Structure formats: structure tokens, C-alpha cells
mmCIF file of C-alpha atoms in Angstrom:
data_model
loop_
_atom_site.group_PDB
_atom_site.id
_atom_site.type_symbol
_atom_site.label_atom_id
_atom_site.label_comp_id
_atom_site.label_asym_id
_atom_site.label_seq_id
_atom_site.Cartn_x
_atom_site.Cartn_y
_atom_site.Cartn_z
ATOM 1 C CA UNK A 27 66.753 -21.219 -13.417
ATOM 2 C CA UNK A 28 68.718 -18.340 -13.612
ATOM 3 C CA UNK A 29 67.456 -15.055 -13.873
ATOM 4 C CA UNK A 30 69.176 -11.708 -15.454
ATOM 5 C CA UNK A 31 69.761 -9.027 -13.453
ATOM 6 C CA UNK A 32 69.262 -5.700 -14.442
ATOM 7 C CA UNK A 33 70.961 -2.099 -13.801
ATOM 8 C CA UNK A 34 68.390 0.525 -13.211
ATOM 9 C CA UNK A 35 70.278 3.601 -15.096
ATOM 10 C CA UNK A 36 68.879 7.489 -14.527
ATOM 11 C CA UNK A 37 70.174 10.236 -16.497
ATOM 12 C CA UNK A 38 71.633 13.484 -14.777
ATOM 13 C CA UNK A 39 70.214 16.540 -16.214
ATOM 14 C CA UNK A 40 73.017 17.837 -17.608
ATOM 15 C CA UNK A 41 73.775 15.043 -19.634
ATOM 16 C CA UNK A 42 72.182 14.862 -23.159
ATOM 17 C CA UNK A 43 69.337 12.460 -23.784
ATOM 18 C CA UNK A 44 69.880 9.626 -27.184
ATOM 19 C CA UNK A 45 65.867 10.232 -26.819
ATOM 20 C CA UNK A 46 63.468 13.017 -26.593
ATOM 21 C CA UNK A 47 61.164 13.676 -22.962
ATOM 22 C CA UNK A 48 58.113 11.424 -23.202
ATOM 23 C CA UNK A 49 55.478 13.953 -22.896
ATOM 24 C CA UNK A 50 52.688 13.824 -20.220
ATOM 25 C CA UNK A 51 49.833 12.167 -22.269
ATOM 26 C CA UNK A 52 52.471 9.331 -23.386
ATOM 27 C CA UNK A 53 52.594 7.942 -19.492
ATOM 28 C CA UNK A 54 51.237 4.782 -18.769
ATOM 29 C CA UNK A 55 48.591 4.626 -15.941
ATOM 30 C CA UNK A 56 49.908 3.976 -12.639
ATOM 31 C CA UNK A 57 53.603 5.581 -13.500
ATOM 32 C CA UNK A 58 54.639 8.979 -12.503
ATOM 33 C CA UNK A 59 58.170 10.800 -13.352
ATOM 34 C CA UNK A 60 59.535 11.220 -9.550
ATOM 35 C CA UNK A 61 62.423 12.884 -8.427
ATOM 36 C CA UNK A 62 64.954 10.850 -6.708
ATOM 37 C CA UNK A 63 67.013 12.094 -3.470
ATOM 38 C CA UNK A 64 70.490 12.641 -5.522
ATOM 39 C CA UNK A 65 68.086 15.253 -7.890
ATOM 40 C CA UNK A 66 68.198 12.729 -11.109
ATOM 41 C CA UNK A 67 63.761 12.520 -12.578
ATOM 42 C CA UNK A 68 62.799 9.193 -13.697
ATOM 43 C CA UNK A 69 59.302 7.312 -14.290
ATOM 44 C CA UNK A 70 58.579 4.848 -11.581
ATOM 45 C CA UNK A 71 55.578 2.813 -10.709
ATOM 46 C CA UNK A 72 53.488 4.647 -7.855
ATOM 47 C CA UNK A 73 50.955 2.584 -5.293
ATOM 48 C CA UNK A 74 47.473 2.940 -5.612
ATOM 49 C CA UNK A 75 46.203 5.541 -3.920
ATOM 50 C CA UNK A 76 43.714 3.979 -1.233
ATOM 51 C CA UNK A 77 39.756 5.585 -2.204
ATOM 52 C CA UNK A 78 38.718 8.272 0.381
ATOM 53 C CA UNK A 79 37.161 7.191 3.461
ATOM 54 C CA UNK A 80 33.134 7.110 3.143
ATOM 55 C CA UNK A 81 31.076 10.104 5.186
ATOM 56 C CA UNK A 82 30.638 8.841 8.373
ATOM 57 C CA UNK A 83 26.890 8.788 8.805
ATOM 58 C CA UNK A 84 25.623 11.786 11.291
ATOM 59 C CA UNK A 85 22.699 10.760 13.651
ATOM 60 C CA UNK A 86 19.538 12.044 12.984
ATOM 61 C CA UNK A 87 16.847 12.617 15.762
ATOM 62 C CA UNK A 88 13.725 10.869 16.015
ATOM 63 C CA UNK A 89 10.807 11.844 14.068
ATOM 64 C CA UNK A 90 7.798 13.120 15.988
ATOM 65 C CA UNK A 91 5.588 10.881 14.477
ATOM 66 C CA UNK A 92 7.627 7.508 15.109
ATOM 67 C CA UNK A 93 7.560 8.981 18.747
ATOM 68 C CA UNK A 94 4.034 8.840 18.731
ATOM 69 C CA UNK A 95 3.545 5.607 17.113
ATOM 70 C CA UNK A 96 5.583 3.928 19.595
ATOM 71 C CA UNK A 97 3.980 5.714 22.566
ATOM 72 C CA UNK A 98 0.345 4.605 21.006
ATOM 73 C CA UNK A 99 1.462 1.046 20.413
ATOM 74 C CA UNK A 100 0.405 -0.742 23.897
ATOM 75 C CA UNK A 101 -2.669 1.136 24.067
ATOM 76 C CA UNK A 102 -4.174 -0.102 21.035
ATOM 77 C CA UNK A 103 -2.763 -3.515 21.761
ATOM 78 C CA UNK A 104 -4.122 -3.279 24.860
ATOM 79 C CA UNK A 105 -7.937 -2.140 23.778
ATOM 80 C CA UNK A 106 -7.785 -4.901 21.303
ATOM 81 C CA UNK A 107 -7.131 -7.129 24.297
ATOM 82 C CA UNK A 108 -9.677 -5.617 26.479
ATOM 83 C CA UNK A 109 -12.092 -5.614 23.026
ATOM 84 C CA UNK A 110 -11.424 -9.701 22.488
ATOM 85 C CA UNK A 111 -11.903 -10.636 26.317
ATOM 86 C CA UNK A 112 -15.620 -8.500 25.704
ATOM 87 C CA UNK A 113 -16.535 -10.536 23.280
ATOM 88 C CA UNK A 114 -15.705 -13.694 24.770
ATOM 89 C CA UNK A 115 -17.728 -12.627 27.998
ATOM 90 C CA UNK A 116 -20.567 -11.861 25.820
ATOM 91 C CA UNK A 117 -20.822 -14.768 23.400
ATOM 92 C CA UNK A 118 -23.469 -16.478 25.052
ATOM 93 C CA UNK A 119 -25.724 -13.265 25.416
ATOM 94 C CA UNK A 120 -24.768 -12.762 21.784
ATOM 95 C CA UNK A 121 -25.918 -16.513 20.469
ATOM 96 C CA UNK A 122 -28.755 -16.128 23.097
ATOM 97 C CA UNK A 123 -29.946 -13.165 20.733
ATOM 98 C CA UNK A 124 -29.539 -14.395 17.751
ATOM 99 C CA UNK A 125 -31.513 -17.003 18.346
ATOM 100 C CA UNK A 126 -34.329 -14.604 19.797
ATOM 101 C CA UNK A 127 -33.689 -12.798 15.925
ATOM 102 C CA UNK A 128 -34.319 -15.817 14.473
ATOM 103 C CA UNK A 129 -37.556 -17.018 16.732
ATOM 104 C CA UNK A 130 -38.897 -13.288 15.888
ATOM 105 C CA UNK A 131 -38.402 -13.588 11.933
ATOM 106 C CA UNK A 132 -39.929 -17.106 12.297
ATOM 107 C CA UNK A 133 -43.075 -15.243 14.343
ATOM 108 C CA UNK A 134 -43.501 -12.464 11.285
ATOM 109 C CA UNK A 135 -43.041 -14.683 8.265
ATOM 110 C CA UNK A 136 -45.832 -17.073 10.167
ATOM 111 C CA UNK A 137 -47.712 -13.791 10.165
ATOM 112 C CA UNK A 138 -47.400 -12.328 7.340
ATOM 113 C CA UNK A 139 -48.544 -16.206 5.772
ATOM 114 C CA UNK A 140 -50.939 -16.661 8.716
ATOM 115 C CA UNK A 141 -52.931 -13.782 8.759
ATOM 116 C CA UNK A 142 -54.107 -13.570 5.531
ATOM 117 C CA UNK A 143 -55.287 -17.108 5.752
ATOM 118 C CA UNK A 144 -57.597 -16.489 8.677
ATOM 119 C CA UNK A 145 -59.134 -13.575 6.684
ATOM 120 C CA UNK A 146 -60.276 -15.675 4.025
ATOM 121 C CA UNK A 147 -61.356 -18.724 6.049
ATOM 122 C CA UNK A 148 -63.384 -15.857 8.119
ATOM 123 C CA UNK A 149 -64.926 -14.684 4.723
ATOM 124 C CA UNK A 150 -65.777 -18.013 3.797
ATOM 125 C CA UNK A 151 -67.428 -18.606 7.023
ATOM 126 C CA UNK A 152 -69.777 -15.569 6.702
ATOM 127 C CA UNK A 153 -71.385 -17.544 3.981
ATOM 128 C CA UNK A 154 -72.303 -16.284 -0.019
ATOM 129 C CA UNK A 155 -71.359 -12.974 -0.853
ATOM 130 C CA UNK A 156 -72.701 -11.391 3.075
ATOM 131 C CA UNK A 157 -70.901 -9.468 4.974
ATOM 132 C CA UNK A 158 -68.723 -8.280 1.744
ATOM 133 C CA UNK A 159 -69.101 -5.188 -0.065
ATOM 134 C CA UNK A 160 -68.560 -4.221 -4.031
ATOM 135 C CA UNK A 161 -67.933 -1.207 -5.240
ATOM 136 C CA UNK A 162 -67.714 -0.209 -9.073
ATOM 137 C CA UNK A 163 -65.973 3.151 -9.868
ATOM 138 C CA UNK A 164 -66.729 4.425 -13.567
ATOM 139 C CA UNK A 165 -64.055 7.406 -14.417
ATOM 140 C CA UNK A 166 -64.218 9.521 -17.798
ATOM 141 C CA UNK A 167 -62.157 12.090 -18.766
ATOM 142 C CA UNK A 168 -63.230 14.141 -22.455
ATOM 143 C CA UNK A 169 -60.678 15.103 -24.459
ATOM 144 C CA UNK A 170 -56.914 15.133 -23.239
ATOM 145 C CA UNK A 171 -57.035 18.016 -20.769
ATOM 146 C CA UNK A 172 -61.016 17.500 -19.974
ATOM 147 C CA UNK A 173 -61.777 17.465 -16.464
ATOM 148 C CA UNK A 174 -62.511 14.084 -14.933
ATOM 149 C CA UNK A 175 -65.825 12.981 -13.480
ATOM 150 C CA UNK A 176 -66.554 9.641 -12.132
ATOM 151 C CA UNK A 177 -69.214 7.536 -9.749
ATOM 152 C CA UNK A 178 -68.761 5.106 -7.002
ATOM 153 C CA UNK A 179 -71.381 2.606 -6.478
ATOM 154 C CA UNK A 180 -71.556 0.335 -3.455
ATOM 155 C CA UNK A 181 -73.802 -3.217 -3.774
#
């Protein structure tokens, strides 16, 4: 393949220009008019310009806070250690208890089914009607703010 060579011409500025200055707004991104050594202006393709260099980041101190967090840390760690070997120790006191709870809630619900029971057997014993006692109460009250009177009898 052959490929055509071409001559790169500038313009001095005294000679006359066949066509007009491009203006500013007419340049194509990434071309700039430079100013060669010998004094001659032409447009010529300019390298990216590399982006700034980020903020390098400025250490901050510590906050009070995390300080304190971090100071804290093995001390709770260690209570809940101290807290789970506690409990270990006193799991068989603890079971031992709750079973006592439960012996104890067996004692008043036998009670509270018991007792009652023995009343009325000890009634029953006594024989017909001795040994008890009824007692009537008749209340009446006239009108709606009357005073109220009443009797007790006992048989």
C-alpha cells in the first residue's frame, strides 16, 4: 500500500489569507490555534489535559465515644462470661427449685380441692341439719330514697 504524504503549510502573518480567521466558537474540541517557534499561529490538536489529582483525605481523630466503646468492650464480654459460668454453677440449685415450685403448687391446688371436701364430709357427719345454722335476712327499702330497714333471724 502506498500512502500520500502530506505538506503541513502555515501562513506568515503578513501574507494575505484566500480565507477568513475561523472564529473561536467554530473550533473543534480538542484543537487549539498555537503559536509555533518561527512566530507563524496555526490550529493543532492538543493532549488531554490529565483531571486534577483527588483531595488527599486528612486524618481525622478518634471520636470520644468509639474510644469508649472499645475501652468497654472486654468488660462486658467478660461479665457475660462471668454471668454464663453463674448459671452453669447454679443449674442444679435452679432445677432443684423448680421442682420445690412445682411440689408447692401441687400442695395448694390439693388444698384448695381438699379442704373444702373435708368440710362437707364433717357436715355430713354431724348428722341432719345439727350443728348448722340458718339465717333469713328480710330488707325493705320505701320509695327510691326511703331509708332501709331489715331483720336477721337465726334458726
Amino acid at each position: 500500500m502506498h500512502e500520500t504524504a502530506y505538506e503541513i503549510t502555515t501562513l506568515n502573518p503578513q501574507q494575505p489569507t484566500a480565507h477568513p480567521a475561523m472564529l473561536p466558537n467554530e473550533i473543534p474540541p480538542g484543537v487549539q490555534i498555537v503559536t509555533l517557534p518561527g512566530g507563524a499561529r496555526t490550529l493543532a490538536y492538543t493532549p488531554n489535559q490529565a483531571p486534577p489529582a483527588p483531595p488527599v483525605p486528612v486524618a481525622q481523630p478518634i471520636p470520644a465515644w468509639a474510644k469508649t466503646t472499645a475501652l468497654l468492650t472486654p468488660t462486658i464480654g467478660g461479665g457475660i462470661a462471668a454471668a454464663g459460668i453463674g448459671i452453669s454453677y447454679a443449674a442444679p440449685g435452679l432445677i432443684a427449685m423448680s421442682e420445690a415450685l412445682w411440689a408447692a403448687v401441687a400442695l395448694i391446688a390439693a388444698g384448695a380441692v381438699g379442704v373444702p371436701l373435708l368440710l362437707r364430709l364433717g357436715r355430713s357427719a354431724a348428722g341432719n341439719g345439727r350443728g348448722t345454722t340458718h339465717i333469713t335476712q328480710h330488707i325493705s327499702a320505701p320509695g327510691m330514697f326511703g331509708k332501709a330497714t331489715g331483720t336477721i333471724n337465726h334458726r
